[in-house]
Structures are given as C-alpha cells and as structure tokens.
PDB file of C-alpha atoms in Angstrom:
ATOM      1  CA  MET A   1     -79.237 -89.938  46.355  1.00 54.00           C
ATOM      2  CA  LEU A   2     -82.882 -89.465  47.257  1.00 58.00           C
ATOM      3  CA  GLU A   3     -85.156 -87.309  45.152  1.00 56.00           C
ATOM      4  CA  ARG A   4     -87.015 -84.731  47.199  1.00 52.00           C
ATOM      5  CA  THR A   5     -90.697 -85.638  47.306  1.00 51.00           C
ATOM      6  CA  ALA A   6     -93.671 -84.758  49.468  1.00 42.00           C
ATOM      7  CA  ALA A   7     -92.955 -87.740  51.733  1.00 56.00           C
ATOM      8  CA  PRO A   8     -90.769 -86.971  54.787  1.00 82.00           C
ATOM      9  CA  LEU A   9     -87.113 -87.847  54.290  1.00 87.00           C
ATOM     10  CA  ARG A  10     -87.247 -90.334  57.154  1.00 88.00           C
ATOM     11  CA  GLU A  11     -89.999 -92.289  55.403  1.00 89.00           C
ATOM     12  CA  GLN A  12     -88.034 -92.279  52.155  1.00 91.00           C
ATOM     13  CA  VAL A  13     -84.933 -93.632  53.890  1.00 93.00           C
ATOM     14  CA  VAL A  14     -87.024 -96.288  55.655  1.00 91.00           C
ATOM     15  CA  GLU A  15     -88.456 -97.381  52.284  1.00 87.00           C
ATOM     16  CA  VAL A  16     -85.031 -97.575  50.646  1.00 90.00           C
ATOM     17  CA  LEU A  17     -83.464 -99.580  53.471  1.00 91.00           C
ATOM     18  CA  ARG A  18     -86.504-101.832  53.866  1.00 85.00           C
ATOM     19  CA  ALA A  19     -86.475-102.599  50.139  1.00 82.00           C
ATOM     20  CA  SER A  20     -82.746-103.392  50.276  1.00 86.00           C
ATOM     21  CA  ILE A  21     -83.377-105.844  53.117  1.00 84.00           C
ATOM     22  CA  ILE A  22     -86.344-107.466  51.352  1.00 77.00           C
ATOM     23  CA  ARG A  23     -84.380-107.886  48.106  1.00 75.00           C
ATOM     24  CA  GLY A  24     -81.432-109.359  50.002  1.00 76.00           C
ATOM     25  CA  GLU A  25     -79.043-106.565  49.081  1.00 84.00           C
ATOM     26  CA  LEU A  26     -78.527-106.114  52.814  1.00 87.00           C
ATOM     27  CA  ALA A  27     -78.007-109.672  54.035  1.00 84.00           C
ATOM     28  CA  PRO A  28     -79.000-110.923  57.504  1.00 85.00           C
ATOM     29  CA  GLY A  29     -76.260-110.073  59.975  1.00 89.00           C
ATOM     30  CA  SER A  30     -74.695-107.367  57.793  1.00 92.00           C
ATOM     31  CA  ARG A  31     -73.866-103.950  59.230  1.00 94.00           C
ATOM     32  CA  ILE A  32     -75.733-100.816  58.239  1.00 94.00           C
ATOM     33  CA  THR A  33     -73.215 -98.001  58.531  1.00 92.00           C
ATOM     34  CA  GLU A  34     -74.845 -94.703  59.364  1.00 92.00           C
ATOM     35  CA  LYS A  35     -72.167 -92.606  57.645  1.00 93.00           C
ATOM     36  CA  ALA A  36     -72.252 -94.650  54.437  1.00 92.00           C
ATOM     37  CA  THR A  37     -76.065 -94.501  54.356  1.00 93.00           C
ATOM     38  CA  GLU A  38     -75.971 -90.760  54.999  1.00 93.00           C
ATOM     39  CA  GLN A  39     -73.564 -90.197  52.116  1.00 92.00           C
ATOM     40  CA  ARG A  40     -75.310 -92.586  49.705  1.00 91.00           C
ATOM     41  CA  LEU A  41     -78.755 -91.089  50.213  1.00 92.00           C
ATOM     42  CA  GLY A  42     -77.724 -87.491  50.788  1.00 91.00           C
ATOM     43  CA  VAL A  43     -79.499 -87.070  54.106  1.00 92.00           C
ATOM     44  CA  SER A  44     -78.457 -86.091  57.600  1.00 92.00           C
ATOM     45  CA  ARG A  45     -77.212 -88.486  60.272  1.00 92.00           C
ATOM     46  CA  THR A  46     -80.317 -87.624  62.318  1.00 92.00           C
ATOM     47  CA  VAL A  47     -82.630 -88.758  59.513  1.00 93.00           C
ATOM     48  CA  VAL A  48     -80.681 -92.014  59.113  1.00 94.00           C
ATOM     49  CA  ARG A  49     -80.887 -92.722  62.828  1.00 94.00           C
ATOM     50  CA  GLU A  50     -84.627 -92.033  62.887  1.00 94.00           C
ATOM     51  CA  ALA A  51     -85.102 -94.412  59.953  1.00 94.00           C
ATOM     52  CA  LEU A  52     -83.047 -97.119  61.655  1.00 95.00           C
ATOM     53  CA  ARG A  53     -85.115 -96.758  64.824  1.00 94.00           C
ATOM     54  CA  GLN A  54     -88.245 -97.282  62.732  1.00 91.00           C
ATOM     55  CA  LEU A  55     -86.789-100.430  61.137  1.00 93.00           C
ATOM     56  CA  GLU A  56     -85.717-101.648  64.568  1.00 92.00           C
ATOM     57  CA  SER A  57     -89.309-101.270  65.780  1.00 88.00           C
ATOM     58  CA  GLU A  58     -90.324-103.442  62.787  1.00 84.00           C
ATOM     59  CA  ARG A  59     -87.635-105.943  63.881  1.00 86.00           C
ATOM     60  CA  LEU A  60     -85.896-105.772  60.519  1.00 89.00           C
ATOM     61  CA  VAL A  61     -82.849-104.181  62.163  1.00 93.00           C
ATOM     62  CA  ARG A  62     -81.298-104.712  65.572  1.00 93.00           C
ATOM     63  CA  SER A  63     -78.507-103.011  67.480  1.00 92.00           C
ATOM     64  CA  GLN A  64     -75.458-105.218  67.989  1.00 90.00           C
ATOM     65  CA  PRO A  65     -73.091-104.151  70.802  1.00 91.00           C
ATOM     66  CA  GLY A  66     -69.745-103.171  69.308  1.00 88.00           C
ATOM     67  CA  LEU A  67     -71.104-103.160  65.750  1.00 89.00           C
ATOM     68  CA  GLY A  68     -74.118-100.885  65.757  1.00 92.00           C
ATOM     69  CA  PRO A  69     -77.177-101.479  63.548  1.00 95.00           C
ATOM     70  CA  ILE A  70     -77.263-104.791  61.679  1.00 95.00           C
ATOM     71  CA  VAL A  71     -79.881-106.576  59.593  1.00 92.00           C
ATOM     72  CA  ALA A  72     -81.806-108.856  61.935  1.00 89.00           C
ATOM     73  CA  GLU A  73     -81.603-112.613  61.482  1.00 87.00           C
ATOM     74  CA  ILE A  74     -84.633-114.838  61.969  1.00 87.00           C
ATOM     75  CA  THR A  75     -84.471-117.768  64.361  1.00 88.00           C
ATOM     76  CA  PRO A  76     -86.356-120.980  63.554  1.00 91.00           C
ATOM     77  CA  ASP A  77     -88.887-120.256  66.290  1.00 93.00           C
ATOM     78  CA  GLU A  78     -89.501-116.726  65.022  1.00 92.00           C
ATOM     79  CA  ALA A  79     -89.911-118.082  61.497  1.00 92.00           C
ATOM     80  CA  ARG A  80     -92.463-120.636  62.676  1.00 95.00           C
ATOM     81  CA  GLN A  81     -94.467-117.935  64.420  1.00 96.00           C
ATOM     82  CA  LEU A  82     -94.289-115.582  61.435  1.00 94.00           C
ATOM     83  CA  TYR A  83     -95.525-118.246  59.025  1.00 95.00           C
ATOM     84  CA  GLU A  84     -98.366-119.097  61.400  1.00 97.00           C
ATOM     85  CA  VAL A  85     -99.419-115.442  61.430  1.00 97.00           C
ATOM     86  CA  ARG A  86     -99.024-115.204  57.663  1.00 96.00           C
ATOM     87  CA  ALA A  87    -101.215-118.291  57.232  1.00 97.00           C
ATOM     88  CA  ALA A  88    -103.937-116.806  59.428  1.00 98.00           C
ATOM     89  CA  LEU A  89    -103.876-113.475  57.574  1.00 98.00           C
ATOM     90  CA  GLU A  90    -103.811-114.900  54.048  1.00 97.00           C
ATOM     91  CA  ALA A  91    -106.440-117.510  54.800  1.00 98.00           C
ATOM     92  CA  THR A  92    -108.743-114.916  56.318  1.00 98.00           C
ATOM     93  CA  ALA A  93    -108.266-112.676  53.280  1.00 98.00           C
ATOM     94  CA  ALA A  94    -109.155-115.636  51.026  1.00 98.00           C
ATOM     95  CA  ARG A  95    -112.250-116.446  53.090  1.00 98.00           C
ATOM     96  CA  LEU A  96    -113.423-112.837  52.894  1.00 98.00           C
ATOM     97  CA  ALA A  97    -112.785-112.723  49.137  1.00 98.00           C
ATOM     98  CA  ALA A  98    -114.957-115.824  48.714  1.00 97.00           C
ATOM     99  CA  ARG A  99    -117.636-114.283  50.927  1.00 97.00           C
ATOM    100  CA  HIS A 100    -117.886-110.924  49.170  1.00 93.00           C
ATOM    101  CA  GLY A 101    -117.513-112.207  45.601  1.00 81.00           C
ATOM    102  CA  ASP A 102    -117.137-108.742  44.042  1.00 89.00           C
ATOM    103  CA  LYS A 103    -117.018-109.517  40.301  1.00 92.00           C
ATOM    104  CA  GLU A 104    -114.599-106.736  39.367  1.00 96.00           C
ATOM    105  CA  LYS A 105    -112.184-107.517  42.182  1.00 96.00           C
ATOM    106  CA  ILE A 106    -112.370-111.243  41.423  1.00 96.00           C
ATOM    107  CA  ARG A 107    -111.530-110.428  37.800  1.00 97.00           C
ATOM    108  CA  ILE A 108    -108.452-108.498  38.962  1.00 97.00           C
ATOM    109  CA  LEU A 109    -107.517-111.400  41.246  1.00 97.00           C
ATOM    110  CA  LEU A 110    -107.730-113.839  38.325  1.00 97.00           C
ATOM    111  CA  GLU A 111    -105.522-111.576  36.226  1.00 97.00           C
ATOM    112  CA  ALA A 112    -102.995-111.375  39.063  1.00 97.00           C
ATOM    113  CA  PHE A 113    -102.992-115.176  39.311  1.00 97.00           C
ATOM    114  CA  GLU A 114    -102.417-115.564  35.560  1.00 96.00           C
ATOM    115  CA  ARG A 115     -99.355-113.339  35.854  1.00 96.00           C
ATOM    116  CA  ILE A 116     -97.686-116.026  37.965  1.00 94.00           C
ATOM    117  CA  GLY A 117     -97.369-118.159  34.823  1.00 90.00           C
ATOM    118  CA  ASP A 118     -96.395-121.785  34.291  1.00 89.00           C
ATOM    119  CA  GLU A 119     -92.669-121.000  34.401  1.00 87.00           C
ATOM    120  CA  PRO A 120     -90.866-118.778  36.909  1.00 85.00           C
ATOM    121  CA  PRO A 121     -89.658-115.386  35.658  1.00 85.00           C
ATOM    122  CA  SER A 122     -85.963-114.803  35.009  1.00 81.00           C
ATOM    123  CA  THR A 123     -85.312-113.054  38.338  1.00 80.00           C
ATOM    124  CA  LEU A 124     -86.406-113.651  41.899  1.00 75.00           C
ATOM    125  CA  GLU A 125     -87.164-109.946  42.264  1.00 78.00           C
ATOM    126  CA  GLU A 126     -89.703-110.148  39.433  1.00 86.00           C
ATOM    127  CA  LEU A 127     -91.312-113.221  40.989  1.00 84.00           C
ATOM    128  CA  LEU A 128     -91.620-111.459  44.340  1.00 83.00           C
ATOM    129  CA  GLU A 129     -93.266-108.500  42.608  1.00 88.00           C
ATOM    130  CA  ILE A 130     -95.761-110.818  40.877  1.00 92.00           C
ATOM    131  CA  LYS A 131     -96.553-112.661  44.107  1.00 90.00           C
ATOM    132  CA  ASN A 132     -96.979-109.403  46.005  1.00 89.00           C
ATOM    133  CA  SER A 133     -99.356-108.138  43.304  1.00 94.00           C
ATOM    134  CA  PHE A 134    -101.410-111.283  43.762  1.00 96.00           C
ATOM    135  CA  TYR A 135    -101.622-110.768  47.525  1.00 95.00           C
ATOM    136  CA  ASP A 136    -102.602-107.133  46.977  1.00 95.00           C
ATOM    137  CA  ALA A 137    -105.442-108.301  44.720  1.00 97.00           C
ATOM    138  CA  LEU A 138    -106.447-110.941  47.278  1.00 97.00           C
ATOM    139  CA  VAL A 139    -106.634-108.368  50.064  1.00 97.00           C
ATOM    140  CA  GLU A 140    -108.644-105.998  47.864  1.00 96.00           C
ATOM    141  CA  ALA A 141    -111.083-108.784  47.005  1.00 97.00           C
ATOM    142  CA  GLY A 142    -111.520-109.447  50.728  1.00 96.00           C
ATOM    143  CA  HIS A 143    -112.334-105.795  51.467  1.00 95.00           C
ATOM    144  CA  ASN A 144    -110.057-105.654  54.527  1.00 96.00           C
ATOM    145  CA  ARG A 145    -107.059-103.356  54.178  1.00 94.00           C
ATOM    146  CA  ILE A 146    -105.986-103.901  57.783  1.00 96.00           C
ATOM    147  CA  ILE A 147    -105.155-107.489  56.831  1.00 97.00           C
ATOM    148  CA  GLY A 148    -103.082-106.096  53.976  1.00 94.00           C
ATOM    149  CA  GLU A 149    -101.132-103.789  56.276  1.00 93.00           C
ATOM    150  CA  GLN A 150    -100.372-106.594  58.710  1.00 94.00           C
ATOM    151  CA  LEU A 151     -99.477-108.994  55.922  1.00 93.00           C
ATOM    152  CA  THR A 152     -97.016-106.464  54.481  1.00 87.00           C
ATOM    153  CA  HIS A 153     -95.202-106.287  57.818  1.00 85.00           C
ATOM    154  CA  VAL A 154     -95.060-110.067  58.125  1.00 90.00           C
ATOM    155  CA  GLN A 155     -93.841-110.492  54.535  1.00 85.00           C
ATOM    156  CA  ALA A 156     -91.089-107.959  55.175  1.00 81.00           C
ATOM    157  CA  ARG A 157     -89.966-109.862  58.281  1.00 83.00           C
ATOM    158  CA  ILE A 158     -89.695-113.149  56.395  1.00 84.00           C
ATOM    159  CA  SER A 159     -88.381-111.646  53.152  1.00 76.00           C
ATOM    160  CA  GLN A 160     -85.032-113.425  53.479  1.00 73.00           C
ATOM    161  CA  LEU A 161     -86.851-116.758  53.741  1.00 81.00           C
ATOM    162  CA  ARG A 162     -89.225-116.089  50.848  1.00 75.00           C
ATOM    163  CA  SER A 163     -86.210-116.037  48.538  1.00 71.00           C
ATOM    164  CA  VAL A 164     -85.341-119.518  49.806  1.00 71.00           C
ATOM    165  CA  THR A 165     -88.840-120.943  49.420  1.00 76.00           C
ATOM    166  CA  LEU A 166     -89.555-119.436  46.011  1.00 71.00           C
ATOM    167  CA  SER A 167     -86.225-120.577  44.549  1.00 70.00           C
ATOM    168  CA  SER A 168     -86.594-124.137  45.843  1.00 71.00           C
ATOM    169  CA  PRO A 169     -86.482-126.729  43.008  1.00 69.00           C
ATOM    170  CA  SER A 170     -89.928-127.413  41.486  1.00 79.00           C
ATOM    171  CA  ARG A 171     -91.512-125.041  44.000  1.00 85.00           C
ATOM    172  CA  HIS A 172     -92.906-122.718  41.322  1.00 89.00           C
ATOM    173  CA  SER A 173     -95.212-125.242  39.689  1.00 91.00           C
ATOM    174  CA  THR A 174     -96.363-126.609  43.049  1.00 93.00           C
ATOM    175  CA  MET A 175     -96.909-123.102  44.397  1.00 93.00           C
ATOM    176  CA  ARG A 176     -98.954-122.145  41.343  1.00 95.00           C
ATOM    177  CA  GLU A 177    -101.211-125.182  41.754  1.00 96.00           C
ATOM    178  CA  GLU A 178    -101.696-124.410  45.439  1.00 97.00           C
ATOM    179  CA  ILE A 179    -102.747-120.856  44.614  1.00 97.00           C
ATOM    180  CA  ARG A 180    -104.944-122.067  41.755  1.00 98.00           C
ATOM    181  CA  GLY A 181    -106.924-124.118  44.271  1.00 98.00           C
ATOM    182  CA  VAL A 182    -107.381-121.060  46.486  1.00 98.00           C
ATOM    183  CA  VAL A 183    -108.528-118.906  43.572  1.00 98.00           C
ATOM    184  CA  GLU A 184    -110.964-121.526  42.311  1.00 98.00           C
ATOM    185  CA  ALA A 185    -112.493-121.842  45.786  1.00 98.00           C
ATOM    186  CA  ILE A 186    -112.872-118.048  45.941  1.00 98.00           C
ATOM    187  CA  VAL A 187    -114.593-117.987  42.545  1.00 97.00           C
ATOM    188  CA  ARG A 188    -117.019-120.697  43.746  1.00 97.00           C
ATOM    189  CA  GLY A 189    -117.697-118.719  46.903  1.00 97.00           C
ATOM    190  CA  ASP A 190    -116.447-121.625  49.039  1.00 98.00           C
ATOM    191  CA  GLU A 191    -115.165-119.762  52.101  1.00 98.00           C
ATOM    192  CA  GLN A 192    -114.013-122.770  54.099  1.00 98.00           C
ATOM    193  CA  ARG A 193    -112.135-124.379  51.230  1.00 98.00           C
ATOM    194  CA  ALA A 194    -110.458-121.089  50.331  1.00 98.00           C
ATOM    195  CA  PHE A 195    -109.345-120.739  53.950  1.00 98.00           C
ATOM    196  CA  GLU A 196    -108.057-124.318  54.235  1.00 98.00           C
ATOM    197  CA  LEU A 197    -106.137-124.250  50.952  1.00 98.00           C
ATOM    198  CA  SER A 198    -104.552-120.904  51.850  1.00 98.00           C
ATOM    199  CA  VAL A 199    -103.282-122.352  55.114  1.00 98.00           C
ATOM    200  CA  GLN A 200    -101.881-125.383  53.283  1.00 98.00           C
ATOM    201  CA  HIS A 201    -100.116-123.110  50.779  1.00 96.00           C
ATOM    202  CA  VAL A 202     -98.387-121.058  53.479  1.00 96.00           C
ATOM    203  CA  MET A 203     -97.490-124.125  55.543  1.00 96.00           C
ATOM    204  CA  ALA A 204     -95.840-125.693  52.491  1.00 94.00           C
ATOM    205  CA  ALA A 205     -93.616-122.624  52.218  1.00 91.00           C
ATOM    206  CA  SER A 206     -93.038-122.733  55.967  1.00 94.00           C
ATOM    207  CA  ALA A 207     -91.772-126.329  55.779  1.00 93.00           C
ATOM    208  CA  ILE A 208     -89.167-125.344  53.166  1.00 89.00           C
ATOM    209  CA  ALA A 209     -88.059-122.302  55.168  1.00 88.00           C
ATOM    210  CA  LEU A 210     -87.781-124.163  58.464  1.00 91.00           C
ATOM    211  CA  LYS A 211     -85.794-126.945  56.822  1.00 89.00           C
ATOM    212  CA  HIS A 212     -83.399-124.333  55.434  1.00 83.00           C
ATOM    213  CA  LEU A 213     -82.971-122.742  58.866  1.00 86.00           C
ATOM    214  CA  ALA A 214     -82.394-126.126  60.513  1.00 87.00           C
ATOM    215  CA  GLU A 215     -79.707-126.957  57.955  1.00 84.00           C
ATOM    216  CA  ARG A 216     -78.118-123.531  58.448  1.00 76.00           C
ATOM    217  CA  GLU A 217     -77.979-124.029  62.215  1.00 74.00           C
ATOM    218  CA  ALA A 218     -76.530-127.512  61.784  1.00 76.00           C
ATOM    219  CA  THR A 219     -73.825-126.126  59.476  1.00 74.00           C
ATOM    220  CA  HIS A 220     -72.905-123.230  61.751  1.00 63.00           C
ATOM    221  CA  GLY A 221     -73.553-125.048  64.987  1.00 56.00           C
TER     222      GLY A 221
END
C-alpha cells in the first residue's frame, strides 16, 4: 500500500514498479496484472494504467497480445546499443569530472569509490546501490545533470543485465580496478585517459552481458 505523499500517485506507482523491475522482482517476460497491482498499492485502475503507459514509453514494459502488460526483454542487439550509449555517457561524465576538478566533489567521488570495497557486499541489491552512488558522484563531479538523467534511463533499461555482469565470478575485483583507473585519471585531471578507461570499463561489462544473452538464445533457440 502506498503512503500518500506530495508526489502524484502515478509517479509513485511508476517508481514502485520500476524499482521492482530493476531489482529483478518482476522478471523479464513476466506479466504485470493491473488488478493485482491496483489491490497491492491501493490505487485506482486508471492510475495503474497511466503508470504502465509511462513504463512502456521507457521501454521497460511492453504490451503482449493476449497477455497484456509484461516486463520487456532485451535482445542482444538492444543490449549492444544500450551499452554503447552507457559507455558514451559515463565516459563523458568522467572527462568532465577530470576537466572541472572541483575538490569537494572529487572528495565525494573518492569516498563513493572506497565504498565499493575489496570484497562484494552480501547482496546484489546493496552492490547496485553502491555502484549507483558512485555514478551519482561521478555525474556531480562532471557538473552535467542531463548526463545523469540519461544514464539513469539507460541503467534502468539494462538493469536485468547488470545483475548478470556484477555477479559474474571474479568480476568485482576486476570492476573495482577498472573504476580505480578512472578515478585516478580524474584526480590527475587527465581527461582523455578518464574517458578511455571509462569506455573500457563499460565494454567489459557489455562483453559479459552479451555472452549471457547469446547463451540464453542458444539454450532457448
């Protein structure tokens, strides 16, 4: 049941459903029943439908003939494109952070990086929260919130694949070293190196995700 806040009910329902998709509680291909959502959240059918239309515009939900709204699945080609966009956004944010060099924001970025730690946290949800905090700090250091807004949309679209990449064996330590290189380049003010290492970091995750999708298609094909 939703608590009544100043935010419109539609926005609250969108946030709840989006978070459920990102966390994997609503798996790709699963149905989203309007009546069940209406009863669970204590809102009207109209509000639920408006929220689902919003999520459909974000391509997190799609309408399946005969089934109704379902959680959208990502094809390998869509995943490739999303990771390419993510790489461009993150790398640009890193370049801008290196360019501006705001001491206070760099300090916050370093603290966010240290939170990643040498060992992965006990839950994937906690790791995603830590990684997202790092990207928030990166965007703030780059002084470009539009990049942050776009990156949030992209991250939501590939949320189901982030769980695959982050839980891959030995990925945590490798990922941390990749990000360390980006942060060190930012601290030095090396824009080009920060950009290049950011692209490499995202493409490493992309390779894991695309391999997973290829194996999934081979299994179900």
